[in-house]
């Protein structure tokens, strides 16, 4: 069974540019999560999709970040315009069920974003 | 107060010894607890999950949970150099089983 995949693995952009990150969850997983780890900090929750619906987007830093999951399959996270503080590693995770004990989330390899 | 705390380490143990990793959390209503292993430059890998007080064993790994003390630990028996990694504790937030908070991680080094 294929795991969570993310693309690209690394992106280097200039301040003010736009970047779109993609995540493909494990097949059959309705739940998809975005997390971010900035340098020296803990992994932080950004948002949670259940199928195509945003269940919780309380962790999104500001309106420069837009996440979509059309059709309930893969998801994209767009940053527009990118700022220096957006640099970090963006992880995607997926899980089979939500709202239950031990909602085990499986992580993708991450996208390392560098904003210059 | 940070919501999930871990000793940053590095924790060094000799090969074959027991490594003990600790985590405390602040939210008394948290119910689900997870341990992830992360090798440098790689993604977090789920290795243990627990929600009942007491011990849960899986191979060389044992998770221990004490909700009264708001404490969860991970024991690694017969530590191997391949266990050298950062271990992340994650805890669900309040009554949401879906949103988790990660601790800063503990770096473990197993010395051959």
mmCIF file of C-alpha atoms in Angstrom:
data_model
loop_
_atom_site.group_PDB
_atom_site.id
_atom_site.type_symbol
_atom_site.label_atom_id
_atom_site.label_comp_id
_atom_site.label_asym_id
_atom_site.label_seq_id
_atom_site.Cartn_x
_atom_site.Cartn_y
_atom_site.Cartn_z
ATOM 1 C CA UNK A 1 0.000 0.000 0.000
ATOM 2 C CA UNK A 2 1.427 3.360 -1.015
ATOM 3 C CA UNK A 3 1.947 5.876 1.754
ATOM 4 C CA UNK A 4 1.219 9.565 1.819
ATOM 5 C CA UNK A 5 3.053 11.351 -0.965
ATOM 6 C CA UNK A 6 3.896 15.018 -1.289
ATOM 7 C CA UNK A 7 5.151 17.143 -4.120
ATOM 8 C CA UNK A 8 7.518 18.875 -4.493
ATOM 9 C CA UNK A 9 10.043 17.645 -1.967
ATOM 10 C CA UNK A 10 11.750 21.017 -1.935
ATOM 11 C CA UNK A 11 10.757 24.453 -3.201
ATOM 12 C CA UNK A 12 12.806 27.630 -3.213
ATOM 13 C CA UNK A 13 10.951 30.831 -4.074
ATOM 14 C CA UNK A 14 11.365 34.536 -3.614
ATOM 15 C CA UNK A 15 9.315 36.626 -1.255
ATOM 16 C CA UNK A 16 6.071 37.664 -2.909
ATOM 17 C CA UNK A 17 5.856 34.650 -5.198
ATOM 18 C CA UNK A 18 3.217 31.948 -5.085
ATOM 19 C CA UNK A 19 3.817 28.307 -4.261
ATOM 20 C CA UNK A 20 1.439 25.356 -4.375
ATOM 21 C CA UNK A 21 2.129 22.200 -2.424
ATOM 22 C CA UNK A 22 0.384 18.944 -3.175
ATOM 23 C CA UNK A 23 -0.490 15.982 -0.987
ATOM 24 C CA UNK A 24 -1.875 12.597 -1.990
ATOM 25 C CA UNK A 25 -3.198 10.696 1.030
ATOM 26 C CA UNK A 26 -3.216 6.953 1.528
ATOM 27 C CA UNK A 27 -5.917 5.443 -0.655
ATOM 28 C CA UNK A 28 -9.195 5.145 1.230
ATOM 29 C CA UNK A 29 -8.281 7.699 3.884
ATOM 30 C CA UNK A 30 -11.016 10.303 4.124
ATOM 31 C CA UNK A 31 -9.079 12.457 6.587
ATOM 32 C CA UNK A 32 -6.256 14.670 5.457
ATOM 33 C CA UNK A 33 -4.219 17.028 7.615
ATOM 34 C CA UNK A 34 -1.654 19.715 6.949
ATOM 35 C CA UNK A 35 1.070 20.504 9.464
ATOM 36 C CA UNK A 36 4.055 22.814 9.417
ATOM 37 C CA UNK A 37 7.395 22.828 11.197
ATOM 38 C CA UNK A 38 9.357 26.030 11.155
ATOM 39 C CA UNK A 39 13.009 26.080 12.173
ATOM 40 C CA UNK A 40 13.516 25.191 15.823
ATOM 41 C CA UNK A 41 9.819 24.853 16.577
ATOM 42 C CA UNK A 42 7.382 22.028 17.112
ATOM 43 C CA UNK A 43 5.235 20.561 14.371
ATOM 44 C CA UNK A 44 2.070 22.668 14.289
ATOM 45 C CA UNK A 45 -1.397 21.707 13.064
ATOM 46 C CA UNK A 46 -2.724 23.797 10.173
ATOM 47 C CA UNK A 47 -5.992 22.198 9.105
ATOM 48 C CA UNK A 48 -8.049 19.043 8.717
ATOM 49 C CA UNK A 49 -10.190 17.869 5.807
ATOM 50 C CA UNK A 50 -12.845 15.201 5.986
ATOM 51 C CA UNK A 51 -13.252 14.218 2.376
ATOM 52 C CA UNK A 52 -13.607 17.555 0.568
ATOM 53 C CA UNK A 53 -14.840 19.530 3.589
ATOM 54 C CA UNK A 54 -12.675 21.612 5.891
ATOM 55 C CA UNK A 55 -13.349 20.224 9.354
ATOM 56 C CA UNK A 56 -10.950 22.472 11.240
ATOM 57 C CA UNK A 57 -8.768 25.236 9.842
ATOM 58 C CA UNK A 58 -7.949 26.867 13.152
ATOM 59 C CA UNK A 59 -4.224 26.473 12.636
ATOM 60 C CA UNK A 60 -3.977 28.354 9.350
ATOM 61 C CA UNK A 61 -1.673 31.320 10.021
ATOM 62 C CA UNK A 62 -3.428 33.920 7.866
ATOM 63 C CA UNK A 63 -5.364 34.437 4.643
ATOM 64 C CA UNK A 64 -2.261 34.052 2.507
ATOM 65 C CA UNK A 65 -2.709 30.305 2.955
ATOM 66 C CA UNK A 66 -5.414 28.493 0.994
ATOM 67 C CA UNK A 67 -6.031 24.755 1.194
ATOM 68 C CA UNK A 68 -8.288 22.825 -1.115
ATOM 69 C CA UNK A 69 -9.318 19.228 -1.542
ATOM 70 C CA UNK A 70 -11.586 19.095 -4.542
ATOM 71 C CA UNK A 71 -13.209 15.695 -4.979
ATOM 72 C CA UNK A 72 -11.956 14.519 -1.631
ATOM 73 C CA UNK A 73 -8.782 12.969 -2.997
ATOM 74 C CA UNK A 74 -5.544 14.938 -3.164
ATOM 75 C CA UNK A 75 -5.128 18.296 -1.500
ATOM 76 C CA UNK A 76 -3.231 21.451 -2.359
ATOM 77 C CA UNK A 77 -1.905 24.138 -0.073
ATOM 78 C CA UNK A 78 -1.223 27.459 -1.750
ATOM 79 C CA UNK A 79 0.782 30.263 -0.220
ATOM 80 C CA UNK A 80 0.223 33.594 -1.929
ATOM 81 C CA UNK A 81 2.171 35.817 -1.573
ATOM 82 C CA UNK A 82 4.916 33.978 0.281
ATOM 83 C CA UNK A 83 6.756 35.723 3.108
ATOM 84 C CA UNK A 84 10.108 34.903 4.694
ATOM 85 C CA UNK A 85 8.456 33.484 7.827
ATOM 86 C CA UNK A 86 6.622 30.885 5.734
ATOM 87 C CA UNK A 87 9.853 28.933 5.333
ATOM 88 C CA UNK A 88 9.731 25.515 6.923
ATOM 89 C CA UNK A 89 8.711 21.940 6.291
ATOM 90 C CA UNK A 90 5.092 21.326 5.397
ATOM 91 C CA UNK A 91 3.837 17.874 6.260
ATOM 92 C CA UNK A 92 0.678 16.199 5.126
ATOM 93 C CA UNK A 93 -0.886 13.319 7.037
ATOM 94 C CA UNK A 94 -3.895 11.120 6.501
ATOM 95 C CA UNK A 95 -6.025 8.818 8.604
ATOM 96 C CA UNK A 96 -8.811 6.402 7.969
ATOM 97 C CA UNK A 97 -11.277 7.546 10.597
ATOM 98 C CA UNK A 98 -11.925 10.724 12.523
ATOM 99 C CA UNK A 99 -13.627 11.535 15.799
ATOM 100 C CA UNK A 100 -12.435 8.320 17.454
ATOM 101 C CA UNK A 101 -9.861 7.303 20.016
ATOM 102 C CA UNK A 102 -6.499 6.627 18.503
ATOM 103 C CA UNK A 103 -7.063 8.456 15.259
ATOM 104 C CA UNK A 104 -3.704 7.315 13.910
ATOM 105 C CA UNK A 105 -2.279 9.749 11.419
ATOM 106 C CA UNK A 106 0.346 8.729 8.873
ATOM 107 C CA UNK A 107 2.707 11.367 7.596
ATOM 108 C CA UNK A 108 4.123 12.094 4.190
ATOM 109 C CA UNK A 109 7.781 12.974 3.539
ATOM 110 C CA UNK A 110 7.122 16.708 3.685
ATOM 111 C CA UNK A 111 7.861 19.648 1.414
ATOM 112 C CA UNK A 112 10.724 21.861 2.463
ATOM 113 C CA UNK A 113 9.811 25.450 1.530
ATOM 114 C CA UNK A 114 12.477 28.112 1.467
ATOM 115 C CA UNK A 115 11.414 31.718 0.899
ATOM 116 C CA UNK A 116 14.277 34.062 0.014
ATOM 117 C CA UNK B 1 3.171 26.552 30.166
ATOM 118 C CA UNK B 2 3.792 24.545 27.012
ATOM 119 C CA UNK B 3 1.039 22.090 26.191
ATOM 120 C CA UNK B 4 3.304 19.111 25.500
ATOM 121 C CA UNK B 5 6.757 18.986 27.030
ATOM 122 C CA UNK B 6 9.645 16.656 26.414
ATOM 123 C CA UNK B 7 13.290 16.703 27.421
ATOM 124 C CA UNK B 8 15.117 17.864 24.306
ATOM 125 C CA UNK B 9 18.119 15.654 25.026
ATOM 126 C CA UNK B 10 20.253 14.455 23.525
ATOM 127 C CA UNK B 11 19.728 11.247 25.423
ATOM 128 C CA UNK B 12 22.588 8.821 24.973
ATOM 129 C CA UNK B 13 22.344 5.137 25.863
ATOM 130 C CA UNK B 14 24.661 2.220 25.117
ATOM 131 C CA UNK B 15 23.568 -0.438 22.661
ATOM 132 C CA UNK B 16 21.437 -3.072 24.380
ATOM 133 C CA UNK B 17 20.288 -0.772 27.176
ATOM 134 C CA UNK B 18 16.781 0.512 27.865
ATOM 135 C CA UNK B 19 16.026 4.012 26.599
ATOM 136 C CA UNK B 20 13.361 5.910 28.530
ATOM 137 C CA UNK B 21 11.648 8.881 26.908
ATOM 138 C CA UNK B 22 9.241 11.071 28.823
ATOM 139 C CA UNK B 23 6.413 13.416 27.931
ATOM 140 C CA UNK B 24 4.056 15.544 30.017
ATOM 141 C CA UNK B 25 0.956 17.329 28.815
ATOM 142 C CA UNK B 26 -1.180 20.107 30.206
ATOM 143 C CA UNK B 27 -4.711 19.339 28.985
ATOM 144 C CA UNK B 28 -6.457 17.092 31.509
ATOM 145 C CA UNK B 29 -9.138 15.988 29.033
ATOM 146 C CA UNK B 30 -6.682 14.645 26.454
ATOM 147 C CA UNK B 31 -7.443 11.022 25.652
ATOM 148 C CA UNK B 32 -5.131 9.880 22.854
ATOM 149 C CA UNK B 33 -1.366 9.788 22.911
ATOM 150 C CA UNK B 34 1.091 8.959 20.188
ATOM 151 C CA UNK B 35 4.800 8.407 19.806
ATOM 152 C CA UNK B 36 6.433 9.182 16.481
ATOM 153 C CA UNK B 37 10.008 8.485 15.453
ATOM 154 C CA UNK B 38 11.673 10.934 13.079
ATOM 155 C CA UNK B 39 15.003 10.340 11.440
ATOM 156 C CA UNK B 40 16.874 13.440 10.334
ATOM 157 C CA UNK B 41 15.299 14.902 7.213
ATOM 158 C CA UNK B 42 12.541 12.313 7.142
ATOM 159 C CA UNK B 43 8.850 12.275 8.010
ATOM 160 C CA UNK B 44 7.474 11.364 11.454
ATOM 161 C CA UNK B 45 6.736 7.634 11.647
ATOM 162 C CA UNK B 46 4.029 6.433 14.028
ATOM 163 C CA UNK B 47 5.421 3.764 16.327
ATOM 164 C CA UNK B 48 3.012 3.623 19.279
ATOM 165 C CA UNK B 49 -0.419 4.870 20.267
ATOM 166 C CA UNK B 50 -2.154 4.548 23.632
ATOM 167 C CA UNK B 51 -5.326 5.792 25.323
ATOM 168 C CA UNK B 52 -5.740 3.589 28.402
ATOM 169 C CA UNK B 53 -3.845 4.022 31.636
ATOM 170 C CA UNK B 54 -1.095 1.483 32.064
ATOM 171 C CA UNK B 55 1.345 -0.145 29.696
ATOM 172 C CA UNK B 56 1.071 -1.088 26.047
ATOM 173 C CA UNK B 57 3.780 -3.239 24.533
ATOM 174 C CA UNK B 58 4.713 -3.724 20.888
ATOM 175 C CA UNK B 59 7.935 -5.582 20.269
ATOM 176 C CA UNK B 60 10.804 -3.691 21.859
ATOM 177 C CA UNK B 61 8.602 -0.664 22.531
ATOM 178 C CA UNK B 62 6.426 -0.061 25.598
ATOM 179 C CA UNK B 63 4.235 2.993 26.023
ATOM 180 C CA UNK B 64 3.185 3.902 29.547
ATOM 181 C CA UNK B 65 0.318 6.262 30.310
ATOM 182 C CA UNK B 66 -0.645 7.866 33.611
ATOM 183 C CA UNK B 67 -3.512 10.287 33.077
ATOM 184 C CA UNK B 68 -3.654 11.324 36.747
ATOM 185 C CA UNK B 69 -0.080 12.566 36.483
ATOM 186 C CA UNK B 70 -0.553 13.708 32.860
ATOM 187 C CA UNK B 71 2.470 11.730 31.871
ATOM 188 C CA UNK B 72 3.240 9.366 29.006
ATOM 189 C CA UNK B 73 6.507 7.591 28.390
ATOM 190 C CA UNK B 74 8.142 5.365 25.818
ATOM 191 C CA UNK B 75 10.571 2.615 26.742
ATOM 192 C CA UNK B 76 12.805 1.068 24.109
ATOM 193 C CA UNK B 77 14.324 -2.218 25.206
ATOM 194 C CA UNK B 78 17.538 -3.639 23.748
ATOM 195 C CA UNK B 79 18.297 -0.307 22.088
ATOM 196 C CA UNK B 80 19.974 -0.506 18.701
ATOM 197 C CA UNK B 81 22.004 2.121 16.828
ATOM 198 C CA UNK B 82 19.147 2.199 14.296
ATOM 199 C CA UNK B 83 16.907 3.565 17.069
ATOM 200 C CA UNK B 84 18.948 6.784 17.027
ATOM 201 C CA UNK B 85 16.404 9.410 16.012
ATOM 202 C CA UNK B 86 14.178 12.140 17.413
ATOM 203 C CA UNK B 87 11.111 10.859 19.242
ATOM 204 C CA UNK B 88 8.020 13.046 19.138
ATOM 205 C CA UNK B 89 5.188 12.849 21.636
ATOM 206 C CA UNK B 90 1.780 13.915 20.295
ATOM 207 C CA UNK B 91 -1.411 14.439 22.274
ATOM 208 C CA UNK B 92 -4.942 15.095 21.100
ATOM 209 C CA UNK B 93 -6.349 18.484 22.044
ATOM 210 C CA UNK B 94 -9.274 18.507 24.420
ATOM 211 C CA UNK B 95 -12.285 16.603 23.150
ATOM 212 C CA UNK B 96 -11.131 16.615 19.533
ATOM 213 C CA UNK B 97 -9.635 13.272 18.580
ATOM 214 C CA UNK B 98 -8.430 14.680 15.296
ATOM 215 C CA UNK B 99 -6.266 17.624 16.245
ATOM 216 C CA UNK B 100 -2.998 16.807 17.959
ATOM 217 C CA UNK B 101 -0.239 18.866 19.504
ATOM 218 C CA UNK B 102 3.331 17.753 19.144
ATOM 219 C CA UNK B 103 6.060 18.128 21.689
ATOM 220 C CA UNK B 104 9.486 19.435 20.691
ATOM 221 C CA UNK B 105 10.943 15.927 20.527
ATOM 222 C CA UNK B 106 13.752 14.123 22.322
ATOM 223 C CA UNK B 107 16.897 13.261 20.429
ATOM 224 C CA UNK B 108 18.095 9.727 21.190
ATOM 225 C CA UNK B 109 21.558 8.464 20.397
ATOM 226 C CA UNK B 110 22.348 4.759 20.838
ATOM 227 C CA UNK B 111 26.071 4.240 21.156
ATOM 228 C CA UNK B 112 27.454 0.974 19.695
#
